[in-house]
mmCIF file of C-alpha atoms (C1' of nucleotides) in Angstrom:
data_model
loop_
_atom_site.group_PDB
_atom_site.id
_atom_site.type_symbol
_atom_site.label_atom_id
_atom_site.label_comp_id
_atom_site.label_asym_id
_atom_site.label_seq_id
_atom_site.Cartn_x
_atom_site.Cartn_y
_atom_site.Cartn_z
ATOM 1 C CA UNK A 1 16.932 37.025 -5.949
ATOM 2 C CA UNK A 2 17.840 39.049 -9.027
ATOM 3 C CA UNK A 3 16.123 38.499 -12.296
ATOM 4 C CA UNK A 4 19.316 37.029 -13.686
ATOM 5 C CA UNK A 5 19.724 34.490 -10.930
ATOM 6 C CA UNK A 6 16.172 33.402 -11.074
ATOM 7 C CA UNK A 7 16.456 32.767 -14.729
ATOM 8 C CA UNK A 8 19.539 30.676 -14.242
ATOM 9 C CA UNK A 9 17.917 28.613 -11.520
ATOM 10 C CA UNK A 10 15.109 27.681 -13.815
ATOM 11 C CA UNK A 11 17.374 26.885 -16.715
ATOM 12 C CA UNK A 12 19.408 24.603 -14.479
ATOM 13 C CA UNK A 13 16.695 22.030 -14.430
ATOM 14 C CA UNK A 14 14.795 23.009 -17.479
ATOM 15 C CA UNK A 15 16.363 20.280 -19.535
ATOM 16 C CA UNK A 16 13.488 19.414 -21.763
ATOM 17 C CA UNK A 17 10.778 20.359 -19.357
ATOM 18 C CA UNK A 18 7.534 21.100 -20.926
ATOM 19 C CA UNK A 19 6.534 19.640 -17.610
ATOM 20 C CA UNK A 20 7.712 22.690 -15.718
ATOM 21 C CA UNK A 21 5.715 24.923 -17.999
ATOM 22 C CA UNK A 22 2.708 22.784 -17.402
ATOM 23 C CA UNK A 23 3.142 23.169 -13.666
ATOM 24 C CA UNK A 24 3.301 26.908 -13.998
ATOM 25 C CA UNK A 25 0.244 26.891 -16.227
ATOM 26 C CA UNK A 26 -1.629 25.006 -13.545
ATOM 27 C CA UNK A 27 -0.788 27.680 -11.021
ATOM 28 C CA UNK A 28 1.820 25.717 -9.080
ATOM 29 C CA UNK A 29 5.060 27.371 -8.150
ATOM 30 C CA UNK A 30 7.992 26.020 -10.069
ATOM 31 C CA UNK A 31 10.597 25.292 -7.430
ATOM 32 C CA UNK A 32 13.865 23.424 -7.347
ATOM 33 C CA UNK A 33 12.532 20.403 -5.467
ATOM 34 C CA UNK A 34 9.644 20.060 -7.861
ATOM 35 C CA UNK A 35 11.906 20.279 -10.860
ATOM 36 C CA UNK A 36 14.214 17.742 -9.286
ATOM 37 C CA UNK A 37 11.370 15.297 -8.759
ATOM 38 C CA UNK A 38 10.181 15.785 -12.324
ATOM 39 C CA UNK A 39 13.717 15.192 -13.589
ATOM 40 C CA UNK A 40 13.936 12.042 -11.529
ATOM 41 C CA UNK A 41 10.567 10.801 -12.746
ATOM 42 C CA UNK A 42 11.690 11.403 -16.305
ATOM 43 C CA UNK A 43 15.063 9.755 -15.788
ATOM 44 C CA UNK A 44 13.638 6.712 -14.046
ATOM 45 C CA UNK A 45 11.298 6.443 -17.008
ATOM 46 C CA UNK A 46 9.599 3.268 -15.837
ATOM 47 C CA UNK A 47 7.702 3.077 -12.612
ATOM 48 C CA UNK A 48 9.321 3.886 -9.313
ATOM 49 C CA UNK A 49 8.669 4.036 -5.610
ATOM 50 C CA UNK A 50 9.202 7.100 -3.467
ATOM 51 C CA UNK A 51 12.314 5.440 -2.077
ATOM 52 C CA UNK A 52 13.753 4.717 -5.522
ATOM 53 C CA UNK A 53 13.144 8.275 -6.586
ATOM 54 C CA UNK A 54 14.807 9.588 -3.474
ATOM 55 C CA UNK A 55 17.770 7.321 -4.018
ATOM 56 C CA UNK A 56 18.209 8.637 -7.546
ATOM 57 C CA UNK A 57 18.062 12.210 -6.300
ATOM 58 C CA UNK A 58 20.588 11.469 -3.570
ATOM 59 C CA UNK A 59 23.060 10.035 -6.059
ATOM 60 C CA UNK A 60 22.556 13.180 -8.124
ATOM 61 C CA UNK A 61 23.110 15.236 -4.996
ATOM 62 C CA UNK A 62 19.826 16.961 -5.617
ATOM 63 C CA UNK A 63 17.618 15.376 -2.990
ATOM 64 C CA UNK A 64 15.390 17.848 -1.203
ATOM 65 C CA UNK A 65 14.756 15.358 1.599
ATOM 66 C CA UNK A 66 12.124 12.740 2.188
ATOM 67 C CA UNK A 67 9.364 15.045 3.360
ATOM 68 C CA UNK A 68 9.580 17.271 0.320
ATOM 69 C CA UNK A 69 9.653 14.274 -1.960
ATOM 70 C CA UNK A 70 6.451 12.890 -0.512
ATOM 71 C CA UNK A 71 4.790 16.283 -0.594
ATOM 72 C CA UNK A 72 5.863 16.786 -4.171
ATOM 73 C CA UNK A 73 4.756 13.355 -5.299
ATOM 74 C CA UNK A 74 1.344 13.909 -3.820
ATOM 75 C CA UNK A 75 1.109 17.298 -5.478
ATOM 76 C CA UNK A 76 2.145 15.993 -8.868
ATOM 77 C CA UNK A 77 -0.387 13.193 -8.656
ATOM 78 C CA UNK A 78 -3.114 15.697 -7.845
ATOM 79 C CA UNK A 79 -1.920 17.826 -10.716
ATOM 80 C CA UNK A 80 -2.246 14.831 -13.003
ATOM 81 C CA UNK A 81 1.416 14.817 -13.944
ATOM 82 C CA UNK A 82 2.173 11.567 -12.171
ATOM 83 C CA UNK A 83 0.002 8.541 -11.622
ATOM 84 C CA UNK A 84 -0.019 6.081 -8.795
ATOM 85 C CA UNK A 85 0.053 2.565 -10.051
ATOM 86 C CA UNK A 86 -0.520 -0.765 -8.413
ATOM 87 C CA UNK A 87 1.513 -3.895 -8.648
ATOM 88 C CA UNK A 88 0.354 -7.382 -7.830
ATOM 89 C CA UNK A 89 2.031 -7.332 -4.441
ATOM 90 C CA UNK A 90 3.351 -3.825 -4.435
ATOM 91 C CA UNK A 91 1.510 -0.584 -4.216
ATOM 92 C CA UNK A 92 2.626 2.955 -3.982
ATOM 93 C CA UNK A 93 4.515 3.105 -7.209
ATOM 94 C CA UNK A 94 4.452 6.105 -9.463
ATOM 95 C CA UNK A 95 4.934 6.779 -13.110
ATOM 96 C CA UNK A 96 4.885 9.821 -15.335
ATOM 97 C CA UNK A 97 1.392 10.313 -16.545
ATOM 98 C CA UNK A 98 0.953 9.283 -20.157
ATOM 99 C CA UNK A 99 -2.451 10.560 -21.087
ATOM 100 C CA UNK A 100 -5.277 8.228 -20.318
ATOM 101 C CA UNK A 101 -4.699 4.579 -20.717
ATOM 102 C CA UNK A 102 -3.475 1.462 -19.038
ATOM 103 C CA UNK A 103 -0.121 -0.214 -18.730
ATOM 104 C CA UNK A 104 1.797 -3.389 -19.142
ATOM 105 C CA UNK A 105 4.410 -3.583 -16.414
ATOM 106 C CA UNK A 106 7.530 -5.703 -16.601
ATOM 107 C CA UNK A 107 7.805 -7.812 -13.466
ATOM 108 C CA UNK A 108 11.583 -7.950 -13.761
ATOM 109 C CA UNK A 109 12.724 -4.454 -14.574
ATOM 110 C CA UNK A 110 9.639 -2.307 -14.047
ATOM 111 C CA UNK A 111 9.531 -1.050 -17.615
ATOM 112 C CA UNK A 112 6.136 0.064 -18.837
ATOM 113 C CA UNK A 113 4.249 -0.019 -22.063
ATOM 114 C CA UNK A 114 1.151 2.105 -22.318
ATOM 115 C CA UNK A 115 -1.871 1.381 -24.374
ATOM 116 C CA UNK A 116 -4.980 3.327 -25.083
ATOM 117 C CA UNK A 117 -7.500 0.749 -25.966
ATOM 118 C CA UNK A 118 -9.592 -0.330 -23.100
ATOM 119 C CA UNK A 119 -12.051 -2.875 -24.330
ATOM 120 C CA UNK A 120 -14.035 -2.891 -21.144
ATOM 121 C CA UNK A 121 -17.100 -0.929 -22.132
ATOM 122 C CA UNK A 122 -19.043 -4.002 -23.063
ATOM 123 C CA UNK A 123 -17.977 -5.809 -19.917
ATOM 124 C CA UNK A 124 -18.904 -2.811 -17.778
ATOM 125 C CA UNK A 125 -22.358 -2.689 -19.287
ATOM 126 C CA UNK A 126 -23.034 -6.373 -18.770
ATOM 127 C CA UNK A 127 -21.681 -6.214 -15.225
ATOM 128 C CA UNK A 128 -23.918 -3.301 -14.366
ATOM 129 C CA UNK A 129 -26.854 -5.303 -15.564
ATOM 130 C CA UNK A 130 -25.804 -8.488 -13.810
ATOM 131 C CA UNK A 131 -24.882 -6.951 -10.460
ATOM 132 C CA UNK A 132 -26.997 -3.830 -10.205
ATOM 133 C CA UNK A 133 -23.877 -1.830 -9.389
ATOM 134 C CA UNK A 134 -23.329 1.499 -11.075
ATOM 135 C CA UNK A 135 -19.715 1.286 -12.191
ATOM 136 C CA UNK A 136 -17.727 4.506 -12.314
ATOM 137 C CA UNK A 137 -14.084 3.489 -12.222
ATOM 138 C CA UNK A 138 -11.875 0.560 -12.950
ATOM 139 C CA UNK A 139 -8.378 -0.623 -12.360
ATOM 140 C CA UNK A 140 -6.721 -2.526 -15.162
ATOM 141 C CA UNK A 141 -3.089 -3.419 -15.343
ATOM 142 C CA UNK A 142 -1.104 -6.163 -16.996
ATOM 143 C CA UNK A 143 2.116 -7.759 -15.847
ATOM 144 C CA UNK A 144 4.697 -9.833 -17.610
ATOM 145 C CA UNK A 145 8.171 -9.642 -19.088
ATOM 146 C CA UNK A 146 9.284 -6.939 -21.439
ATOM 147 C CA UNK A 147 11.089 -7.804 -24.671
ATOM 148 C CA UNK A 148 14.494 -6.909 -23.239
ATOM 149 C CA UNK A 149 14.055 -9.122 -20.200
ATOM 150 C CA UNK A 150 12.868 -11.985 -22.393
ATOM 151 C CA UNK A 151 16.054 -11.682 -24.406
ATOM 152 C CA UNK A 152 18.029 -11.330 -21.208
ATOM 153 C CA UNK A 153 17.062 -14.912 -20.607
ATOM 154 C CA UNK A 154 16.788 -14.963 -16.827
ATOM 155 C CA UNK A 155 14.127 -17.499 -16.032
ATOM 156 C CA UNK A 156 10.880 -15.967 -14.841
ATOM 157 C CA UNK B 1 -5.727 -30.044 26.923
ATOM 158 C CA UNK B 2 -8.268 -32.814 27.387
ATOM 159 C CA UNK B 3 -10.233 -34.191 24.505
ATOM 160 C CA UNK B 4 -13.350 -32.567 25.882
ATOM 161 C CA UNK B 5 -11.835 -29.120 26.111
ATOM 162 C CA UNK B 6 -10.360 -29.289 22.688
ATOM 163 C CA UNK B 7 -13.701 -30.193 21.256
ATOM 164 C CA UNK B 8 -15.375 -27.293 22.968
ATOM 165 C CA UNK B 9 -12.736 -24.862 21.793
ATOM 166 C CA UNK B 10 -13.318 -25.834 18.239
ATOM 167 C CA UNK B 11 -17.072 -25.701 18.501
ATOM 168 C CA UNK B 12 -16.842 -22.228 19.937
ATOM 169 C CA UNK B 13 -15.844 -20.829 16.601
ATOM 170 C CA UNK B 14 -17.111 -23.491 14.324
ATOM 171 C CA UNK B 15 -20.177 -21.527 13.427
ATOM 172 C CA UNK B 16 -20.565 -22.498 9.834
ATOM 173 C CA UNK B 17 -16.942 -23.079 9.107
ATOM 174 C CA UNK B 18 -16.282 -25.237 6.197
ATOM 175 C CA UNK B 19 -13.356 -22.866 6.158
ATOM 176 C CA UNK B 20 -11.828 -24.474 9.224
ATOM 177 C CA UNK B 21 -12.128 -27.875 7.646
ATOM 178 C CA UNK B 22 -10.472 -26.563 4.566
ATOM 179 C CA UNK B 23 -7.584 -25.273 6.633
ATOM 180 C CA UNK B 24 -7.148 -28.650 8.262
ATOM 181 C CA UNK B 25 -7.316 -30.340 4.882
ATOM 182 C CA UNK B 26 -4.534 -28.084 3.670
ATOM 183 C CA UNK B 27 -2.361 -29.172 6.551
ATOM 184 C CA UNK B 28 -2.604 -25.994 8.589
ATOM 185 C CA UNK B 29 -3.241 -26.184 12.266
ATOM 186 C CA UNK B 30 -6.677 -25.000 13.234
ATOM 187 C CA UNK B 31 -6.078 -22.609 16.086
ATOM 188 C CA UNK B 32 -8.162 -20.060 17.927
ATOM 189 C CA UNK B 33 -6.552 -17.007 16.316
ATOM 190 C CA UNK B 34 -7.013 -18.459 12.858
ATOM 191 C CA UNK B 35 -10.628 -19.269 13.525
ATOM 192 C CA UNK B 36 -11.144 -15.802 14.909
ATOM 193 C CA UNK B 37 -9.690 -14.210 11.783
ATOM 194 C CA UNK B 38 -11.846 -16.406 9.579
ATOM 195 C CA UNK B 39 -14.912 -15.475 11.596
ATOM 196 C CA UNK B 40 -14.029 -11.813 11.260
ATOM 197 C CA UNK B 41 -13.471 -12.128 7.543
ATOM 198 C CA UNK B 42 -16.833 -13.820 7.201
ATOM 199 C CA UNK B 43 -18.608 -11.290 9.391
ATOM 200 C CA UNK B 44 -17.072 -8.302 7.644
ATOM 201 C CA UNK B 45 -18.253 -9.922 4.440
ATOM 202 C CA UNK B 46 -17.067 -7.156 2.158
ATOM 203 C CA UNK B 47 -13.461 -6.123 1.931
ATOM 204 C CA UNK B 48 -11.497 -5.042 4.968
ATOM 205 C CA UNK B 49 -8.113 -3.828 6.064
ATOM 206 C CA UNK B 50 -5.984 -5.464 8.715
ATOM 207 C CA UNK B 51 -6.932 -2.638 11.056
ATOM 208 C CA UNK B 52 -10.659 -3.047 10.436
ATOM 209 C CA UNK B 53 -10.413 -6.743 11.067
ATOM 210 C CA UNK B 54 -8.499 -6.176 14.275
ATOM 211 C CA UNK B 55 -11.055 -3.635 15.406
ATOM 212 C CA UNK B 56 -13.871 -6.115 14.860
ATOM 213 C CA UNK B 57 -12.006 -8.750 16.835
ATOM 214 C CA UNK B 58 -11.326 -6.320 19.659
ATOM 215 C CA UNK B 59 -14.999 -5.444 19.948
ATOM 216 C CA UNK B 60 -15.706 -9.179 20.083
ATOM 217 C CA UNK B 61 -12.998 -9.539 22.719
ATOM 218 C CA UNK B 62 -11.341 -12.150 20.586
ATOM 219 C CA UNK B 63 -8.378 -10.274 19.226
ATOM 220 C CA UNK B 64 -5.190 -12.290 19.261
ATOM 221 C CA UNK B 65 -3.117 -9.122 18.830
ATOM 222 C CA UNK B 66 -1.745 -7.289 15.861
ATOM 223 C CA UNK B 67 1.186 -9.549 15.149
ATOM 224 C CA UNK B 68 -0.901 -12.685 15.026
ATOM 225 C CA UNK B 69 -3.438 -10.981 12.828
ATOM 226 C CA UNK B 70 -0.816 -10.031 10.280
ATOM 227 C CA UNK B 71 0.744 -13.468 10.391
ATOM 228 C CA UNK B 72 -2.645 -15.088 9.982
ATOM 229 C CA UNK B 73 -3.701 -12.833 7.135
ATOM 230 C CA UNK B 74 -0.504 -13.627 5.284
ATOM 231 C CA UNK B 75 -1.007 -17.320 5.889
ATOM 232 C CA UNK B 76 -4.597 -17.300 4.719
ATOM 233 C CA UNK B 77 -3.644 -15.441 1.578
ATOM 234 C CA UNK B 78 -0.962 -18.013 0.839
ATOM 235 C CA UNK B 79 -3.484 -20.732 1.528
ATOM 236 C CA UNK B 80 -5.802 -19.150 -1.010
ATOM 237 C CA UNK B 81 -8.560 -18.547 1.505
ATOM 238 C CA UNK B 82 -8.230 -14.782 1.435
ATOM 239 C CA UNK B 83 -7.262 -12.483 -1.375
ATOM 240 C CA UNK B 84 -5.507 -9.179 -1.271
ATOM 241 C CA UNK B 85 -7.347 -6.594 -3.256
ATOM 242 C CA UNK B 86 -6.533 -3.105 -4.389
ATOM 243 C CA UNK B 87 -8.608 -0.010 -4.171
ATOM 244 C CA UNK B 88 -8.174 3.093 -6.253
ATOM 245 C CA UNK B 89 -6.248 4.864 -3.537
ATOM 246 C CA UNK B 90 -6.071 2.133 -1.000
ATOM 247 C CA UNK B 91 -4.108 -1.043 -1.001
ATOM 248 C CA UNK B 92 -3.736 -3.786 1.517
ATOM 249 C CA UNK B 93 -7.362 -4.738 1.699
ATOM 250 C CA UNK B 94 -8.470 -8.311 1.990
ATOM 251 C CA UNK B 95 -11.548 -10.287 1.139
ATOM 252 C CA UNK B 96 -12.659 -13.874 1.501
ATOM 253 C CA UNK B 97 -11.595 -15.712 -1.574
ATOM 254 C CA UNK B 98 -14.477 -16.478 -3.901
ATOM 255 C CA UNK B 99 -13.015 -18.842 -6.420
ATOM 256 C CA UNK B 100 -11.287 -17.249 -9.335
ATOM 257 C CA UNK B 101 -12.691 -14.064 -10.644
ATOM 258 C CA UNK B 102 -12.748 -10.334 -10.320
ATOM 259 C CA UNK B 103 -14.792 -7.929 -8.290
ATOM 260 C CA UNK B 104 -16.971 -4.890 -8.359
ATOM 261 C CA UNK B 105 -16.331 -2.889 -5.205
ATOM 262 C CA UNK B 106 -18.765 -0.361 -3.793
ATOM 263 C CA UNK B 107 -16.956 2.904 -3.144
ATOM 264 C CA UNK B 108 -19.376 3.832 -0.390
ATOM 265 C CA UNK B 109 -19.828 0.741 1.730
ATOM 266 C CA UNK B 110 -17.147 -1.645 0.484
ATOM 267 C CA UNK B 111 -19.596 -4.334 -0.580
ATOM 268 C CA UNK B 112 -18.360 -6.661 -3.285
ATOM 269 C CA UNK B 113 -19.859 -8.465 -6.198
ATOM 270 C CA UNK B 114 -17.814 -11.186 -7.825
ATOM 271 C CA UNK B 115 -17.903 -12.207 -11.409
ATOM 272 C CA UNK B 116 -16.250 -14.967 -13.308
ATOM 273 C CA UNK B 117 -16.103 -13.743 -16.811
ATOM 274 C CA UNK B 118 -12.907 -12.075 -17.701
ATOM 275 C CA UNK B 119 -13.066 -11.014 -21.293
ATOM 276 C CA UNK B 120 -9.442 -10.060 -21.492
ATOM 277 C CA UNK B 121 -7.995 -12.927 -23.461
ATOM 278 C CA UNK B 122 -8.370 -11.136 -26.744
ATOM 279 C CA UNK B 123 -6.942 -7.951 -25.324
ATOM 280 C CA UNK B 124 -3.998 -9.809 -23.845
ATOM 281 C CA UNK B 125 -3.203 -11.408 -27.161
ATOM 282 C CA UNK B 126 -3.307 -8.159 -29.068
ATOM 283 C CA UNK B 127 -1.248 -6.404 -26.409
ATOM 284 C CA UNK B 128 1.413 -9.074 -26.509
ATOM 285 C CA UNK B 129 1.637 -8.585 -30.213
ATOM 286 C CA UNK B 130 1.641 -4.804 -30.030
ATOM 287 C CA UNK B 131 4.131 -4.427 -27.188
ATOM 288 C CA UNK B 132 6.302 -7.506 -27.364
ATOM 289 C CA UNK B 133 5.654 -8.157 -23.682
ATOM 290 C CA UNK B 134 4.853 -11.638 -22.520
ATOM 291 C CA UNK B 135 1.868 -11.099 -20.255
ATOM 292 C CA UNK B 136 1.433 -13.442 -17.330
ATOM 293 C CA UNK B 137 -0.819 -11.666 -14.874
ATOM 294 C CA UNK B 138 -3.383 -8.935 -14.727
ATOM 295 C CA UNK B 139 -5.179 -6.809 -12.234
ATOM 296 C CA UNK B 140 -8.788 -5.974 -12.959
ATOM 297 C CA UNK B 141 -11.202 -4.411 -10.568
ATOM 298 C CA UNK B 142 -14.302 -2.282 -10.936
ATOM 299 C CA UNK B 143 -15.575 0.399 -8.615
ATOM 300 C CA UNK B 144 -18.923 2.051 -8.274
ATOM 301 C CA UNK B 145 -22.018 2.102 -6.109
ATOM 302 C CA UNK B 146 -23.862 -0.993 -5.037
ATOM 303 C CA UNK B 147 -27.656 -1.221 -5.421
ATOM 304 C CA UNK B 148 -28.248 -0.532 -1.722
ATOM 305 C CA UNK B 149 -26.133 2.615 -1.745
ATOM 306 C CA UNK B 150 -27.863 3.824 -4.892
ATOM 307 C CA UNK B 151 -31.191 3.457 -3.137
ATOM 308 C CA UNK B 152 -29.700 5.053 -0.028
ATOM 309 C CA UNK B 153 -29.587 8.163 -2.143
ATOM 310 C CA UNK B 154 -26.451 9.840 -0.851
ATOM 311 C CA UNK B 155 -24.992 11.693 -3.787
ATOM 312 C CA UNK B 156 -21.877 10.083 -5.205
ATOM 313 C "C1'" DC C 1 7.116 42.200 -0.124
ATOM 314 C "C1'" DT C 2 4.214 38.003 0.908
ATOM 315 C "C1'" DC C 3 2.814 33.824 1.325
ATOM 316 C "C1'" DA C 4 3.411 29.224 -0.593
ATOM 317 C "C1'" DG C 5 6.893 26.006 -0.213
ATOM 318 C "C1'" DT C 6 11.023 24.023 2.116
ATOM 319 C "C1'" DG C 7 13.859 21.333 5.254
ATOM 320 C "C1'" DC C 8 14.706 19.447 9.397
ATOM 321 C "C1'" DA C 9 13.472 16.532 12.994
ATOM 322 C "C1'" DA C 10 10.092 14.333 15.418
ATOM 323 C "C1'" DA C 11 5.865 11.615 15.330
ATOM 324 C "C1'" DA C 12 2.486 8.602 13.551
ATOM 325 C "C1'" DA C 13 1.002 4.671 10.813
ATOM 326 C "C1'" DG C 14 1.596 0.214 9.229
ATOM 327 C "C1'" DT C 15 4.100 -4.077 9.349
ATOM 328 C "C1'" DT C 16 7.651 -7.396 10.775
ATOM 329 C "C1'" DT C 17 10.611 -9.972 14.022
ATOM 330 C "C1'" DG C 18 12.808 -12.270 18.351
ATOM 331 C "C1'" DC C 19 11.962 -15.051 21.909
ATOM 332 C "C1'" DA C 20 9.889 -17.466 25.770
ATOM 333 C "C1'" DT C 21 5.393 -19.750 26.441
ATOM 334 C "C1'" DG C 22 1.355 -22.431 25.099
ATOM 335 C "C1'" DG C 23 -1.487 -25.640 22.649
ATOM 336 C "C1'" DA C 24 -2.746 -28.677 18.283
ATOM 337 C "C1'" DA C 25 -1.828 -32.927 16.468
ATOM 338 C "C1'" DT D 1 5.347 -35.380 23.632
ATOM 339 C "C1'" DT D 2 6.777 -32.614 19.867
ATOM 340 C "C1'" DC D 3 6.959 -28.820 17.303
ATOM 341 C "C1'" DC D 4 4.182 -25.290 15.300
ATOM 342 C "C1'" DA D 5 1.957 -21.236 16.520
ATOM 343 C "C1'" DT D 6 1.155 -17.515 19.816
ATOM 344 C "C1'" DG D 7 1.604 -13.179 22.307
ATOM 345 C "C1'" DC D 8 4.099 -9.598 23.809
ATOM 346 C "C1'" DA D 9 7.245 -5.959 23.044
ATOM 347 C "C1'" DA D 10 10.479 -3.925 20.441
ATOM 348 C "C1'" DA D 11 12.303 -2.794 15.871
ATOM 349 C "C1'" DC D 12 11.640 -1.285 11.246
ATOM 350 C "C1'" DT D 13 9.698 0.903 7.125
ATOM 351 C "C1'" DT D 14 6.970 4.153 5.168
ATOM 352 C "C1'" DT D 15 4.544 8.393 5.326
ATOM 353 C "C1'" DT D 16 2.908 12.599 7.672
ATOM 354 C "C1'" DT D 17 3.286 16.801 10.461
ATOM 355 C "C1'" DG D 18 4.952 21.137 13.177
ATOM 356 C "C1'" DC D 19 7.483 24.997 12.777
ATOM 357 C "C1'" DA D 20 10.894 28.447 11.712
ATOM 358 C "C1'" DC D 21 13.053 29.814 7.483
ATOM 359 C "C1'" DT D 22 13.489 30.728 2.367
ATOM 360 C "C1'" DG D 23 12.646 32.015 -2.148
ATOM 361 C "C1'" DA D 24 9.065 32.276 -6.209
ATOM 362 C "C1'" DG D 25 5.967 35.325 -7.998
#
DNA sequence: CTCAGTGCAAAAAGTTTGCATGGAA
DNA sequence: TTCCATGCAAACTTTTTGCACTGAG
């Protein structure tokens, strides 16, 4: 591929992607499928499943196929650019990584709000004392209805 | 089935099962597969996946088959006798329900410690104010090493 | 140029369902 | 005796893998 073409290929999907630069900085090759998945993750904005992401890419006629999507999702999670999140009954959802923090997830539309504060330190300490466990990780997520869905008025 | 046989069938698995009585009280039929799953859940004691539970039942030569196991697990969760729990990377684990509360899960052996206190009320209130979300549920789980595994000395 | 990454298709998990039979109440 | 629950097998969904080919660096 000529220098010119390569440059065009990258610009094609480079709409706003500091993300792509970050991938390159981490030593990952910046390829079309990876850019497509990052675009999709950005466009979907809230949380999404692999299937939802694939559907979006198909409608955009940019889907690299299921296998590549799964491989890319796994890679991006390892790279820290996406996070896997858990629902009450649903697992295997993803969201663009937003620094460290936890989330409030809308049960109706999947919208997310992030927050930094994690007032668990005290609880962790007292639990370690009470149980004898050495606690190294935690999972904390909140669920409810986002402001828009509350206005929307559909009964929960 | 004669009265005598029925009685024996129930005694077979009635080893310590207030659980079976609870099922009956809830209006569920107390059947061999359900007793077997309850026994397995009790024996496995910590958290377990459907596959682990089936494996235990197979080794005991009491497995009612995959389909019945899944149906029974779903039923027992609905009945509130089992809970679905989430791991960091693993979902679809189950544990015997221990009242309301949250858990500390050992990352090495899967042992659980339950605790009642859930100091999130304040956090929920301030998050509702900060985000505009109406929060109705939360997911909170801790992970680490249990006392036995710490003594066991395998590096984390 | 070279090797990491891709895309297809096929396979492997994991989970659910249809239907005739069996057993709890 | 009645109907709920079971057990098998087959279907389905979701995710992973093998392999020849392609394109990013």
